[in-house]
Amino acid sequence: NAGVMQNPRHLVRRRGQEARLRCSPMKGHSHVYWYRQLPEEGLKFMVYLQKENIIDESGMPKERFSAEFPKEGPSILRIQQVVRGDSAAYFCASSPRLADIETQYFGPGTRLLVL
Amino acid sequence: ILNVEQSPQSLHVQEGDSTNFTCSFPSSNFYALHWYRWETAKSPEALFVMTLNGDEKKKGRISATLNTKEGYSYLYIKGSQPEDSATYLCAAGGGSNYKLTFGKGTLLTVNP
């Protein structure tokens, strides 16, 4: 069973460009979570999605960031008009269902560098 | 907003040594405590999830305990091996079972 896949693993963008980060959850998992790790910081929750629904986006910046998890295909985290402060590692995790105790299985992350 | 602290930030031990490190979190509104093992350039690997005060979990030479009343968890590694070298992350869920707050990790280096 393949783990959580993220691509690209590394992404370089110039200020003002768009960044699209993809996450394919583990097979059978319908819950996806995105986290961001800024330099010298711990991972911070951004957004929780189920298929076709955003459940909680309380950790996501209000401007320029959006996330989706369509019925078919991977979850996408989209950052428009990137700025240098967006440089970070973005991690996706998935779980099979929202139970009382649920392990989140993480992907290897996408390292975004904004020049 | 939870504040999760891990100590020490880094640790060097010799092969065969036993070691432990700490994760502290606010005891109010606690939901669950997760431990992950993370090697550079790989995915964080889930080790344990604990919810009850006094919980103890074990996986091979690694074990963890949880004290929700005082807000801390210990991770123990018995007889450290070089392959145990990694960053160990703890994450607390407060008020929900999905929104995890991570500490900055403890970087363990085991010298052969």
PDB file of C-alpha atoms in Angstrom:
ATOM      1  CA  ASN A   1       0.000   0.000   0.000  1.00  0.00           C
ATOM      2  CA  ALA A   2       1.705   3.161  -1.183  1.00  0.00           C
ATOM      3  CA  GLY A   3       1.968   5.897   1.376  1.00  0.00           C
ATOM      4  CA  VAL A   4       0.879   9.483   1.021  1.00  0.00           C
ATOM      5  CA  MET A   5       2.401  10.966  -2.116  1.00  0.00           C
ATOM      6  CA  GLN A   6       3.252  14.593  -2.601  1.00  0.00           C
ATOM      7  CA  ASN A   7       4.568  16.313  -5.677  1.00  0.00           C
ATOM      8  CA  PRO A   8       6.595  18.077  -6.537  1.00  0.00           C
ATOM      9  CA  ARG A   9       9.088  17.446  -3.762  1.00  0.00           C
ATOM     10  CA  HIS A  10      10.811  20.744  -4.447  1.00  0.00           C
ATOM     11  CA  LEU A  11       9.330  23.801  -6.089  1.00  0.00           C
ATOM     12  CA  VAL A  12      11.002  27.093  -6.910  1.00  0.00           C
ATOM     13  CA  ARG A  13       8.878  30.104  -7.774  1.00  0.00           C
ATOM     14  CA  ARG A  14       9.534  33.785  -8.297  1.00  0.00           C
ATOM     15  CA  ARG A  15       7.556  36.356  -6.377  1.00  0.00           C
ATOM     16  CA  GLY A  16       4.130  36.849  -7.925  1.00  0.00           C
ATOM     17  CA  GLN A  17       3.908  33.399  -9.514  1.00  0.00           C
ATOM     18  CA  GLU A  18       1.487  30.662  -8.524  1.00  0.00           C
ATOM     19  CA  ALA A  19       2.420  27.490  -6.670  1.00  0.00           C
ATOM     20  CA  ARG A  20       0.372  24.294  -6.926  1.00  0.00           C
ATOM     21  CA  LEU A  21       1.123  21.510  -4.505  1.00  0.00           C
ATOM     22  CA  ARG A  22      -0.415  18.086  -4.946  1.00  0.00           C
ATOM     23  CA  CYS A  23      -1.227  15.400  -2.427  1.00  0.00           C
ATOM     24  CA  SER A  24      -2.446  11.895  -3.154  1.00  0.00           C
ATOM     25  CA  PRO A  25      -3.723  10.304   0.061  1.00  0.00           C
ATOM     26  CA  MET A  26      -3.228   6.678   0.953  1.00  0.00           C
ATOM     27  CA  LYS A  27      -5.607   4.296  -0.767  1.00  0.00           C
ATOM     28  CA  GLY A  28      -8.927   4.219   1.031  1.00  0.00           C
ATOM     29  CA  HIS A  29      -8.332   7.492   2.868  1.00  0.00           C
ATOM     30  CA  SER A  30     -10.929  10.184   2.374  1.00  0.00           C
ATOM     31  CA  HIS A  31      -9.627  12.775   4.858  1.00  0.00           C
ATOM     32  CA  VAL A  32      -6.754  15.080   3.989  1.00  0.00           C
ATOM     33  CA  TYR A  33      -4.918  17.611   6.136  1.00  0.00           C
ATOM     34  CA  TRP A  34      -2.353  20.214   5.099  1.00  0.00           C
ATOM     35  CA  TYR A  35       0.349  21.524   7.414  1.00  0.00           C
ATOM     36  CA  ARG A  36       3.053  24.115   6.903  1.00  0.00           C
ATOM     37  CA  GLN A  37       6.471  24.210   8.485  1.00  0.00           C
ATOM     38  CA  LEU A  38       8.161  27.593   8.408  1.00  0.00           C
ATOM     39  CA  PRO A  39      11.914  27.711   9.067  1.00  0.00           C
ATOM     40  CA  GLU A  40      12.740  27.008  12.719  1.00  0.00           C
ATOM     41  CA  GLU A  41       9.085  26.283  13.522  1.00  0.00           C
ATOM     42  CA  GLY A  42       6.960  23.195  14.168  1.00  0.00           C
ATOM     43  CA  LEU A  43       4.345  22.007  11.699  1.00  0.00           C
ATOM     44  CA  LYS A  44       1.227  24.183  11.791  1.00  0.00           C
ATOM     45  CA  PHE A  45      -2.236  23.046  10.775  1.00  0.00           C
ATOM     46  CA  MET A  46      -3.655  24.780   7.713  1.00  0.00           C
ATOM     47  CA  VAL A  47      -6.740  23.005   6.445  1.00  0.00           C
ATOM     48  CA  TYR A  48      -8.768  19.796   6.734  1.00  0.00           C
ATOM     49  CA  LEU A  49     -10.695  18.465   3.760  1.00  0.00           C
ATOM     50  CA  GLN A  50     -12.906  15.555   2.925  1.00  0.00           C
ATOM     51  CA  LYS A  51     -13.817  14.650  -0.626  1.00  0.00           C
ATOM     52  CA  GLU A  52     -15.288  17.792  -2.249  1.00  0.00           C
ATOM     53  CA  ASN A  53     -15.620  19.564   1.102  1.00  0.00           C
ATOM     54  CA  ILE A  54     -13.500  21.928   3.170  1.00  0.00           C
ATOM     55  CA  ILE A  55     -14.190  21.059   6.800  1.00  0.00           C
ATOM     56  CA  ASP A  56     -11.846  23.427   8.620  1.00  0.00           C
ATOM     57  CA  GLU A  57      -9.612  26.053   7.043  1.00  0.00           C
ATOM     58  CA  SER A  58      -8.952  27.998  10.215  1.00  0.00           C
ATOM     59  CA  GLY A  59      -5.174  27.687   9.862  1.00  0.00           C
ATOM     60  CA  MET A  60      -4.969  28.907   6.304  1.00  0.00           C
ATOM     61  CA  PRO A  61      -4.129  32.529   5.457  1.00  0.00           C
ATOM     62  CA  LYS A  62      -7.228  34.324   4.222  1.00  0.00           C
ATOM     63  CA  GLU A  63      -5.547  35.781   1.170  1.00  0.00           C
ATOM     64  CA  ARG A  64      -3.901  33.956  -1.743  1.00  0.00           C
ATOM     65  CA  PHE A  65      -4.225  30.418  -0.318  1.00  0.00           C
ATOM     66  CA  SER A  66      -6.853  27.887  -1.317  1.00  0.00           C
ATOM     67  CA  ALA A  67      -7.264  24.136  -1.084  1.00  0.00           C
ATOM     68  CA  GLU A  68      -9.443  21.554  -2.739  1.00  0.00           C
ATOM     69  CA  PHE A  69      -9.972  17.811  -2.672  1.00  0.00           C
ATOM     70  CA  PRO A  70     -12.039  16.894  -5.720  1.00  0.00           C
ATOM     71  CA  LYS A  71     -14.051  13.739  -6.162  1.00  0.00           C
ATOM     72  CA  GLU A  72     -11.395  12.430  -8.518  1.00  0.00           C
ATOM     73  CA  GLY A  73      -7.703  13.176  -8.295  1.00  0.00           C
ATOM     74  CA  PRO A  74      -5.335  14.545  -5.688  1.00  0.00           C
ATOM     75  CA  SER A  75      -5.847  17.295  -3.171  1.00  0.00           C
ATOM     76  CA  ILE A  76      -4.363  20.590  -4.331  1.00  0.00           C
ATOM     77  CA  LEU A  77      -2.993  23.409  -2.211  1.00  0.00           C
ATOM     78  CA  ARG A  78      -2.769  26.525  -4.319  1.00  0.00           C
ATOM     79  CA  ILE A  79      -0.832  29.646  -3.443  1.00  0.00           C
ATOM     80  CA  GLN A  80      -1.371  32.629  -5.706  1.00  0.00           C
ATOM     81  CA  GLN A  81       1.069  35.520  -6.107  1.00  0.00           C
ATOM     82  CA  VAL A  82       3.667  33.924  -3.877  1.00  0.00           C
ATOM     83  CA  VAL A  83       5.838  36.055  -1.603  1.00  0.00           C
ATOM     84  CA  ARG A  84       9.148  35.223   0.057  1.00  0.00           C
ATOM     85  CA  GLY A  85       7.382  34.514   3.342  1.00  0.00           C
ATOM     86  CA  ASP A  86       5.598  31.583   1.711  1.00  0.00           C
ATOM     87  CA  SER A  87       8.898  29.706   1.525  1.00  0.00           C
ATOM     88  CA  ALA A  88       8.328  26.685   3.727  1.00  0.00           C
ATOM     89  CA  ALA A  89       7.803  22.939   3.721  1.00  0.00           C
ATOM     90  CA  TYR A  90       4.190  21.955   3.080  1.00  0.00           C
ATOM     91  CA  PHE A  91       3.072  18.586   4.363  1.00  0.00           C
ATOM     92  CA  CYS A  92      -0.040  16.671   3.593  1.00  0.00           C
ATOM     93  CA  ALA A  93      -1.479  13.913   5.773  1.00  0.00           C
ATOM     94  CA  SER A  94      -4.398  11.563   5.327  1.00  0.00           C
ATOM     95  CA  SER A  95      -6.579   9.310   7.442  1.00  0.00           C
ATOM     96  CA  PRO A  96      -9.256   6.789   6.560  1.00  0.00           C
ATOM     97  CA  ARG A  97     -12.047   8.351   8.586  1.00  0.00           C
ATOM     98  CA  LEU A  98     -12.594  10.787  11.381  1.00  0.00           C
ATOM     99  CA  ALA A  99     -12.760   8.557  14.429  1.00  0.00           C
ATOM    100  CA  ASP A 100     -12.161   9.320  18.037  1.00  0.00           C
ATOM    101  CA  ILE A 101      -8.507   8.474  17.723  1.00  0.00           C
ATOM    102  CA  GLU A 102      -7.056   8.714  14.281  1.00  0.00           C
ATOM    103  CA  THR A 103      -3.469   8.529  13.167  1.00  0.00           C
ATOM    104  CA  GLN A 104      -2.606  10.971  10.424  1.00  0.00           C
ATOM    105  CA  TYR A 105      -0.222   9.503   7.865  1.00  0.00           C
ATOM    106  CA  PHE A 106       2.137  12.057   6.415  1.00  0.00           C
ATOM    107  CA  GLY A 107       3.693  12.514   3.021  1.00  0.00           C
ATOM    108  CA  PRO A 108       7.319  13.586   2.526  1.00  0.00           C
ATOM    109  CA  GLY A 109       6.427  17.227   1.986  1.00  0.00           C
ATOM    110  CA  THR A 110       6.951  19.807  -0.737  1.00  0.00           C
ATOM    111  CA  ARG A 111       9.698  22.333  -0.134  1.00  0.00           C
ATOM    112  CA  LEU A 112       8.688  25.647  -1.661  1.00  0.00           C
ATOM    113  CA  LEU A 113      11.324  28.288  -2.250  1.00  0.00           C
ATOM    114  CA  VAL A 114      10.235  31.729  -3.380  1.00  0.00           C
ATOM    115  CA  LEU A 115      12.977  33.814  -4.947  1.00  0.00           C
TER     116      LEU A 115
ATOM    117  CA  ILE B   1      -4.040  27.748  20.496  1.00  0.00           C
ATOM    118  CA  LEU B   2      -1.855  25.018  21.942  1.00  0.00           C
ATOM    119  CA  ASN B   3       1.795  25.502  22.744  1.00  0.00           C
ATOM    120  CA  VAL B   4       3.730  22.246  22.487  1.00  0.00           C
ATOM    121  CA  GLU B   5       7.300  22.210  23.756  1.00  0.00           C
ATOM    122  CA  GLN B   6       9.877  19.498  23.262  1.00  0.00           C
ATOM    123  CA  SER B   7      13.159  19.098  25.087  1.00  0.00           C
ATOM    124  CA  PRO B   8      15.963  18.785  24.530  1.00  0.00           C
ATOM    125  CA  GLN B   9      16.231  20.278  21.038  1.00  0.00           C
ATOM    126  CA  SER B  10      19.020  17.837  20.209  1.00  0.00           C
ATOM    127  CA  LEU B  11      20.703  14.905  21.818  1.00  0.00           C
ATOM    128  CA  HIS B  12      23.806  12.863  21.069  1.00  0.00           C
ATOM    129  CA  VAL B  13      24.129   9.396  22.589  1.00  0.00           C
ATOM    130  CA  GLN B  14      26.376   6.404  22.103  1.00  0.00           C
ATOM    131  CA  GLU B  15      25.127   3.172  20.588  1.00  0.00           C
ATOM    132  CA  GLY B  16      23.656   1.039  23.345  1.00  0.00           C
ATOM    133  CA  ASP B  17      22.679   3.947  25.585  1.00  0.00           C
ATOM    134  CA  SER B  18      19.083   4.352  26.650  1.00  0.00           C
ATOM    135  CA  THR B  19      17.604   7.785  26.333  1.00  0.00           C
ATOM    136  CA  ASN B  20      14.423   9.731  26.799  1.00  0.00           C
ATOM    137  CA  PHE B  21      12.964  13.080  25.872  1.00  0.00           C
ATOM    138  CA  THR B  22       9.998  15.160  26.826  1.00  0.00           C
ATOM    139  CA  CYS B  23       6.952  16.710  25.245  1.00  0.00           C
ATOM    140  CA  SER B  24       4.900  19.183  27.266  1.00  0.00           C
ATOM    141  CA  PHE B  25       1.513  20.584  26.331  1.00  0.00           C
ATOM    142  CA  PRO B  26      -1.363  22.458  27.987  1.00  0.00           C
ATOM    143  CA  SER B  27      -3.362  19.999  30.076  1.00  0.00           C
ATOM    144  CA  SER B  28      -6.654  21.850  29.599  1.00  0.00           C
ATOM    145  CA  ASN B  29      -8.783  20.886  26.584  1.00  0.00           C
ATOM    146  CA  PHE B  30      -6.459  17.982  25.779  1.00  0.00           C
ATOM    147  CA  TYR B  31      -7.618  15.418  23.244  1.00  0.00           C
ATOM    148  CA  ALA B  32      -4.732  13.231  22.061  1.00  0.00           C
ATOM    149  CA  LEU B  33      -0.953  13.075  21.936  1.00  0.00           C
ATOM    150  CA  HIS B  34       0.875  11.754  18.879  1.00  0.00           C
ATOM    151  CA  TRP B  35       4.543  10.804  18.496  1.00  0.00           C
ATOM    152  CA  TYR B  36       6.236  10.667  15.102  1.00  0.00           C
ATOM    153  CA  ARG B  37       9.703   9.646  13.977  1.00  0.00           C
ATOM    154  CA  TRP B  38      11.055  11.727  11.105  1.00  0.00           C
ATOM    155  CA  GLU B  39      14.143  11.069   9.041  1.00  0.00           C
ATOM    156  CA  THR B  40      15.381  13.797   6.745  1.00  0.00           C
ATOM    157  CA  ALA B  41      13.784  13.779   3.287  1.00  0.00           C
ATOM    158  CA  LYS B  42      11.287  11.101   4.321  1.00  0.00           C
ATOM    159  CA  SER B  43       7.719  11.147   5.591  1.00  0.00           C
ATOM    160  CA  PRO B  44       7.155  11.457   9.333  1.00  0.00           C
ATOM    161  CA  GLU B  45       6.372   7.954  10.558  1.00  0.00           C
ATOM    162  CA  ALA B  46       3.604   7.545  13.118  1.00  0.00           C
ATOM    163  CA  LEU B  47       4.775   5.856  16.325  1.00  0.00           C
ATOM    164  CA  PHE B  48       2.031   6.255  18.928  1.00  0.00           C
ATOM    165  CA  VAL B  49      -1.283   7.902  19.623  1.00  0.00           C
ATOM    166  CA  MET B  50      -2.297   8.242  23.269  1.00  0.00           C
ATOM    167  CA  THR B  51      -5.368   9.747  24.851  1.00  0.00           C
ATOM    168  CA  LEU B  52      -5.765   8.520  28.431  1.00  0.00           C
ATOM    169  CA  ASN B  53      -3.892   9.703  31.481  1.00  0.00           C
ATOM    170  CA  GLY B  54      -1.388   7.006  32.428  1.00  0.00           C
ATOM    171  CA  ASP B  55      -1.351   5.497  28.932  1.00  0.00           C
ATOM    172  CA  GLU B  56       1.808   3.607  28.059  1.00  0.00           C
ATOM    173  CA  LYS B  57       2.568   2.401  24.552  1.00  0.00           C
ATOM    174  CA  LYS B  58       5.460   0.284  23.319  1.00  0.00           C
ATOM    175  CA  LYS B  59       6.868  -0.550  19.893  1.00  0.00           C
ATOM    176  CA  GLY B  60      10.040  -2.622  19.996  1.00  0.00           C
ATOM    177  CA  ARG B  61      12.669  -0.661  21.900  1.00  0.00           C
ATOM    178  CA  ILE B  62      10.623   2.540  21.884  1.00  0.00           C
ATOM    179  CA  SER B  63       7.972   3.328  24.462  1.00  0.00           C
ATOM    180  CA  ALA B  64       5.973   6.365  25.515  1.00  0.00           C
ATOM    181  CA  THR B  65       4.009   7.484  28.540  1.00  0.00           C
ATOM    182  CA  LEU B  66       1.346  10.128  28.967  1.00  0.00           C
ATOM    183  CA  ASN B  67       0.382  12.356  31.889  1.00  0.00           C
ATOM    184  CA  THR B  68      -2.567  14.499  30.887  1.00  0.00           C
ATOM    185  CA  LYS B  69      -3.037  16.061  34.335  1.00  0.00           C
ATOM    186  CA  GLU B  70       0.374  17.693  34.350  1.00  0.00           C
ATOM    187  CA  GLY B  71       0.640  17.951  30.577  1.00  0.00           C
ATOM    188  CA  TYR B  72       3.644  15.913  29.530  1.00  0.00           C
ATOM    189  CA  SER B  73       4.670  12.791  27.644  1.00  0.00           C
ATOM    190  CA  TYR B  74       7.984  10.963  27.680  1.00  0.00           C
ATOM    191  CA  LEU B  75       9.460   8.980  24.823  1.00  0.00           C
ATOM    192  CA  TYR B  76      12.010   6.327  25.789  1.00  0.00           C
ATOM    193  CA  ILE B  77      14.448   4.478  23.563  1.00  0.00           C
ATOM    194  CA  LYS B  78      16.172   1.485  25.084  1.00  0.00           C
ATOM    195  CA  GLY B  79      19.583   0.457  23.760  1.00  0.00           C
ATOM    196  CA  SER B  80      19.818   3.141  21.064  1.00  0.00           C
ATOM    197  CA  GLN B  81      21.044   2.083  17.636  1.00  0.00           C
ATOM    198  CA  PRO B  82      22.445   4.297  14.845  1.00  0.00           C
ATOM    199  CA  GLU B  83      19.269   3.676  12.833  1.00  0.00           C
ATOM    200  CA  ASP B  84      17.295   5.384  15.626  1.00  0.00           C
ATOM    201  CA  SER B  85      18.906   8.660  14.574  1.00  0.00           C
ATOM    202  CA  ALA B  86      16.040  10.915  13.527  1.00  0.00           C
ATOM    203  CA  THR B  87      13.932  13.820  14.685  1.00  0.00           C
ATOM    204  CA  TYR B  88      11.180  12.798  17.076  1.00  0.00           C
ATOM    205  CA  LEU B  89       8.090  14.948  16.865  1.00  0.00           C
ATOM    206  CA  CYS B  90       5.228  15.131  19.268  1.00  0.00           C
ATOM    207  CA  ALA B  91       1.875  16.649  18.395  1.00  0.00           C
ATOM    208  CA  ALA B  92      -1.055  17.441  20.619  1.00  0.00           C
ATOM    209  CA  GLY B  93      -4.671  17.613  19.590  1.00  0.00           C
ATOM    210  CA  GLY B  94      -6.651  20.034  21.692  1.00  0.00           C
ATOM    211  CA  GLY B  95     -10.397  20.347  21.390  1.00  0.00           C
ATOM    212  CA  SER B  96     -10.472  18.292  18.216  1.00  0.00           C
ATOM    213  CA  ASN B  97      -9.116  14.996  17.026  1.00  0.00           C
ATOM    214  CA  TYR B  98      -7.688  16.343  13.802  1.00  0.00           C
ATOM    215  CA  LYS B  99      -6.069  19.733  14.384  1.00  0.00           C
ATOM    216  CA  LEU B 100      -2.609  18.787  15.616  1.00  0.00           C
ATOM    217  CA  THR B 101      -0.125  21.243  17.074  1.00  0.00           C
ATOM    218  CA  PHE B 102       3.442  20.057  16.705  1.00  0.00           C
ATOM    219  CA  GLY B 103       6.512  20.737  18.772  1.00  0.00           C
ATOM    220  CA  LYS B 104       9.767  21.597  17.031  1.00  0.00           C
ATOM    221  CA  GLY B 105      11.122  18.112  17.609  1.00  0.00           C
ATOM    222  CA  THR B 106      14.092  16.490  19.329  1.00  0.00           C
ATOM    223  CA  LEU B 107      16.940  15.599  16.988  1.00  0.00           C
ATOM    224  CA  LEU B 108      18.538  12.370  18.166  1.00  0.00           C
ATOM    225  CA  THR B 109      21.959  11.301  16.901  1.00  0.00           C
ATOM    226  CA  VAL B 110      23.209   7.873  17.895  1.00  0.00           C
ATOM    227  CA  ASN B 111      26.944   7.467  17.418  1.00  0.00           C
ATOM    228  CA  PRO B 112      28.254   3.977  16.607  1.00  0.00           C
TER     229      PRO B 112
END
